Amino acid sequence: MYIQDQLGEIRKAISGAAARAGRTAESITLLAVSKTFPVSDILQAYADGQRIFGENRLQEAMEKMPQMPQDCEWHLIGPLQRNKVRKALEQGFALIQAVDSLKLAATISRIAGELGITAHILLEVNIDGEASKHGFTPQQLEEEWEALTELPGLDIRGLMCIPAPVDNPQDARPAFAALRTLAEKLRERGPLPLPELSMGMSHDFEVAVEEGATIVRVGSAIFGKRDYT
Ligand SMILES: *Cc1c(COP(=O)(O)O)cnc(C)c1O
């Protein structure tokens, strides 16, 4: 019952954070991050009504997806190498969340065209400027915005970020606010509505919701501690 109990707690916490921000709970999608967890665990979440799952490695996702009921929706949340784009698109992810360069976006655009599909993506932003991390810097994103929006076959749904880990969830607030502000700026420039902001994980999703997250990516708070061995 652990997973069901945790899911219940998280749904309650999302509703609470939404209410504090004057938002409805329905405006927030809970993405259950199932990486490293077995299908038996994912099925427990499914039995509790969860349908949207996130994996960060393509290979692992390809193994799990066929074992789960058809009405699940899958997001790829980890980095994607350009030589794996075709595989990822053929796999049928509802959303590819971590598109971190114009080059990768252009590759997705080209291959989506070849496959005759539209690829739904988020652009990953390196919002707090950590040198070691993936993602567009805010400045880069503004410079490359026109080029990105002109790529055919891409549905750029919004922005995502993975800020540096912090001990106190409140310390993540400035990064979340910065992502929201950047999205507002890009919306004003047009031509995309950019409805989605994917931010917040187990430790800080409530703060993210208060700052406007529409997708929170929660793993360990649902499934327990991850074992990488
Ligand atoms: C693993 C992962 C998460 C979930 O992290 P938790 O702290 O377990 O909630 C969210 N987003 C990304 C991109 C991840 O790789």
Coordinates of C-alpha atoms and ligand atoms in Angstrom, one line a residue:
M1 CA 0.0 0.0 0.0
Y2 CA 3.1 2.2 0.3
I3 CA 2.9 3.6 -3.3
Q4 CA -0.9 4.3 -3.1
D5 CA -0.5 6.0 0.3
Q6 CA 2.4 8.2 -1.1
L7 CA 0.4 9.1 -4.2
G8 CA -2.5 10.2 -2.0
E9 CA -0.3 12.4 0.1
I10 CA 1.3 14.0 -3.0
R11 CA -2.0 14.7 -4.6
K12 CA -3.2 16.3 -1.4
A13 CA 0.0 18.4 -1.2
I14 CA -0.4 19.5 -4.9
S15 CA -4.0 20.6 -4.2
G16 CA -2.8 22.5 -1.1
A17 CA -0.1 24.3 -3.0
A18 CA -2.4 25.0 -5.9
A19 CA -5.0 26.6 -3.5
R20 CA -2.3 28.8 -1.9
A21 CA -1.4 30.1 -5.4
G22 CA -5.1 30.6 -6.4
R23 CA -4.9 27.8 -8.9
T24 CA -6.9 24.6 -9.4
A25 CA -5.4 21.2 -8.8
E26 CA -6.5 20.2 -12.3
S27 CA -4.1 22.7 -13.8
I28 CA -1.2 20.6 -12.5
T29 CA -0.1 17.3 -14.0
L30 CA 1.6 14.8 -11.7
L31 CA 4.3 13.0 -13.6
A32 CA 5.3 9.8 -11.8
V33 CA 9.0 9.3 -12.4
S34 CA 9.4 5.6 -12.5
K35 CA 13.1 5.3 -13.5
T36 CA 14.9 2.4 -11.8
F37 CA 11.7 1.1 -10.4
P38 CA 10.2 -2.2 -11.6
V39 CA 7.0 -2.6 -13.6
S40 CA 5.4 -4.2 -10.6
D41 CA 5.7 -0.8 -8.8
I42 CA 4.5 1.1 -11.7
L43 CA 1.4 -1.1 -11.9
Q44 CA 0.7 -0.3 -8.3
A45 CA 0.6 3.4 -9.2
Y46 CA -1.5 2.5 -12.2
A47 CA -4.0 0.7 -10.0
D48 CA -4.3 3.9 -8.0
G49 CA -5.3 5.9 -11.1
Q50 CA -1.9 7.2 -12.1
R51 CA -1.5 7.2 -15.9
I52 CA 1.4 9.6 -16.7
F53 CA 4.9 8.3 -16.2
G54 CA 8.4 9.6 -16.8
E55 CA 11.6 7.7 -17.6
N56 CA 15.0 9.3 -18.1
R57 CA 16.7 6.6 -20.1
L58 CA 15.4 5.6 -23.5
Q59 CA 16.5 1.9 -23.3
E60 CA 14.8 1.5 -19.9
A61 CA 11.6 3.1 -21.2
M62 CA 11.6 0.9 -24.2
E63 CA 11.7 -2.2 -22.0
K64 CA 8.9 -1.0 -19.6
M65 CA 6.5 0.7 -21.9
P66 CA 5.2 -2.5 -23.7
Q67 CA 4.7 -4.1 -20.3
M68 CA 2.2 -1.5 -19.1
P69 CA -1.4 -0.9 -20.2
Q70 CA -1.9 1.0 -23.4
D71 CA -3.6 4.0 -21.8
C72 CA -0.5 5.1 -20.0
E73 CA 1.2 8.3 -21.2
W74 CA 5.0 8.4 -21.2
H75 CA 7.4 11.3 -21.0
L76 CA 11.1 11.1 -21.7
I77 CA 12.7 13.4 -19.1
G78 CA 16.4 12.6 -19.5
P79 CA 19.0 13.8 -22.0
L80 CA 18.5 12.5 -25.5
Q81 CA 21.4 11.9 -27.9
R82 CA 20.9 12.9 -31.5
N83 CA 21.7 9.4 -32.8
K84 CA 18.8 8.1 -30.6
V85 CA 16.1 10.6 -31.8
R86 CA 14.6 8.2 -34.4
K87 CA 14.2 5.5 -31.8
A88 CA 12.7 7.9 -29.3
L89 CA 10.2 9.3 -31.8
E90 CA 9.2 5.8 -32.9
Q91 CA 8.6 4.8 -29.3
G92 CA 5.7 7.3 -29.1
F93 CA 6.5 9.5 -26.1
A94 CA 3.7 12.0 -25.4
L95 CA 6.4 14.5 -24.5
I96 CA 10.2 14.7 -24.8
Q97 CA 11.0 17.0 -21.9
A98 CA 14.7 17.7 -22.0
V99 CA 15.5 19.1 -25.4
D100 CA 18.6 21.1 -24.5
S101 CA 20.0 22.6 -27.8
L102 CA 19.0 24.0 -31.1
K103 CA 20.9 21.2 -32.8
L104 CA 18.9 18.5 -31.0
A105 CA 15.6 20.3 -31.8
A106 CA 16.6 20.5 -35.4
T107 CA 17.3 16.8 -35.5
I108 CA 14.0 16.0 -33.9
S109 CA 12.3 18.3 -36.4
R110 CA 14.0 16.6 -39.4
I111 CA 13.2 13.0 -38.2
A112 CA 9.6 13.9 -37.2
G113 CA 9.2 15.1 -40.8
E114 CA 10.6 11.9 -42.2
L115 CA 8.2 9.9 -39.9
G116 CA 5.2 12.2 -40.8
I117 CA 4.5 13.1 -37.1
T118 CA 4.6 16.1 -34.9
A119 CA 7.0 15.8 -31.9
H120 CA 5.8 17.3 -28.7
I121 CA 8.7 18.7 -26.7
L122 CA 9.8 21.0 -23.9
L123 CA 13.0 23.0 -23.9
E124 CA 15.3 22.5 -21.0
V125 CA 16.7 25.6 -19.5
N126 CA 19.8 25.8 -17.4
I127 CA 18.0 28.3 -15.2
D128 CA 20.6 28.8 -12.4
G129 CA 23.6 28.8 -14.6
E130 CA 25.4 25.7 -13.3
A131 CA 28.3 25.2 -15.7
S132 CA 28.1 21.4 -15.5
K133 CA 24.5 21.1 -16.6
H134 CA 22.4 20.5 -19.7
G135 CA 20.1 23.1 -21.1
F136 CA 19.8 26.4 -22.9
T137 CA 21.0 29.3 -20.9
P138 CA 18.2 31.9 -20.8
Q139 CA 20.2 34.2 -23.0
Q140 CA 20.8 31.4 -25.6
L141 CA 17.1 30.6 -25.6
E142 CA 16.2 34.2 -26.4
E143 CA 18.8 34.4 -29.1
E144 CA 17.8 31.1 -30.7
W145 CA 14.0 31.5 -30.2
E146 CA 13.1 32.5 -33.7
A147 CA 15.1 29.6 -35.2
L148 CA 13.5 27.2 -32.8
T149 CA 10.0 28.3 -33.5
E150 CA 10.5 28.1 -37.2
L151 CA 11.4 24.4 -37.1
P152 CA 8.6 22.3 -38.7
G153 CA 7.2 19.2 -37.1
L154 CA 7.8 20.4 -33.6
D155 CA 5.2 21.3 -31.0
I156 CA 7.2 23.3 -28.4
R157 CA 4.8 23.0 -25.4
G158 CA 6.9 24.9 -22.9
L159 CA 10.0 24.9 -20.7
M160 CA 11.5 22.6 -18.1
C161 CA 14.3 23.0 -15.6
I162 CA 16.3 20.9 -13.1
P163 CA 17.8 23.5 -10.7
A164 CA 20.7 22.6 -8.5
P165 CA 19.6 20.5 -5.5
V166 CA 19.0 22.5 -2.3
D167 CA 18.5 21.5 1.3
N168 CA 15.6 23.9 1.9
P169 CA 12.9 23.7 -0.8
Q170 CA 12.3 27.4 -0.4
D171 CA 15.7 28.0 -1.8
A172 CA 14.5 26.6 -5.2
R173 CA 11.9 29.3 -5.4
P174 CA 14.1 31.9 -7.3
A175 CA 14.9 29.3 -10.0
F176 CA 11.3 28.4 -10.5
A177 CA 10.2 32.0 -10.6
A178 CA 13.0 32.7 -13.1
L179 CA 11.7 29.9 -15.4
R180 CA 8.2 31.3 -15.2
T181 CA 9.4 34.8 -16.0
L182 CA 11.4 33.5 -19.0
A183 CA 8.3 31.7 -20.3
E184 CA 6.2 34.8 -20.0
K185 CA 8.8 36.8 -21.9
L186 CA 8.9 34.2 -24.7
R187 CA 5.1 34.1 -24.8
E188 CA 5.0 37.9 -25.3
R189 CA 7.4 37.5 -28.2
G190 CA 5.2 34.9 -29.8
P191 CA 4.1 33.0 -31.7
L192 CA 3.8 30.0 -29.3
P193 CA 1.4 29.8 -26.3
L194 CA 3.9 27.7 -24.2
P195 CA 1.3 26.3 -21.8
E196 CA 3.6 24.0 -19.9
L197 CA 6.2 24.6 -17.2
S198 CA 7.8 21.4 -16.0
M199 CA 9.6 22.0 -12.7
G200 CA 9.7 20.6 -9.2
M201 CA 10.6 17.2 -8.0
S202 CA 10.0 15.1 -4.8
H203 CA 11.7 17.6 -2.5
D204 CA 10.3 20.9 -3.8
F205 CA 7.2 20.3 -6.0
E206 CA 5.0 22.3 -3.7
V207 CA 7.2 25.4 -4.1
A208 CA 7.2 24.8 -7.9
V209 CA 3.4 24.6 -7.9
E210 CA 3.2 27.9 -6.0
E211 CA 5.5 29.4 -8.7
G212 CA 3.4 28.2 -11.6
A213 CA 4.5 24.6 -12.5
T214 CA 2.0 22.8 -14.7
I215 CA 4.0 19.5 -14.6
V216 CA 5.7 18.3 -11.5
R217 CA 8.1 15.3 -11.8
V218 CA 8.0 13.2 -8.7
G219 CA 9.9 10.0 -8.3
S220 CA 11.2 8.9 -4.9
A221 CA 8.4 10.5 -3.0
I222 CA 6.0 8.1 -4.7
F223 CA 8.1 4.9 -5.2
G224 CA 10.7 5.2 -2.4
K225 CA 14.4 5.5 -2.4
R226 CA 16.1 4.6 -5.7
D227 CA 18.7 1.8 -5.8
Y228 CA 21.1 2.5 -8.6
T229 CA 23.2 -0.7 -8.1
Ligands
LIG1 C1 14.8 11.4 -11.4 C2 14.2 12.7 -11.9 C3 13.2 13.3 -11.3 C4 12.5 12.8 -10.0 O1 13.4 13.0 -8.9 P1 12.8 12.7 -7.4 O2 13.7 13.5 -6.6 O3 13.0 11.2 -7.2 O4 11.4 13.1 -7.4 C5 12.6 14.4 -11.9 N1 13.2 15.0 -13.0 C6 14.2 14.4 -13.6 C7 14.7 15.0 -14.9 C8 14.8 13.2 -13.1 O5 15.8 12.7 -13.8

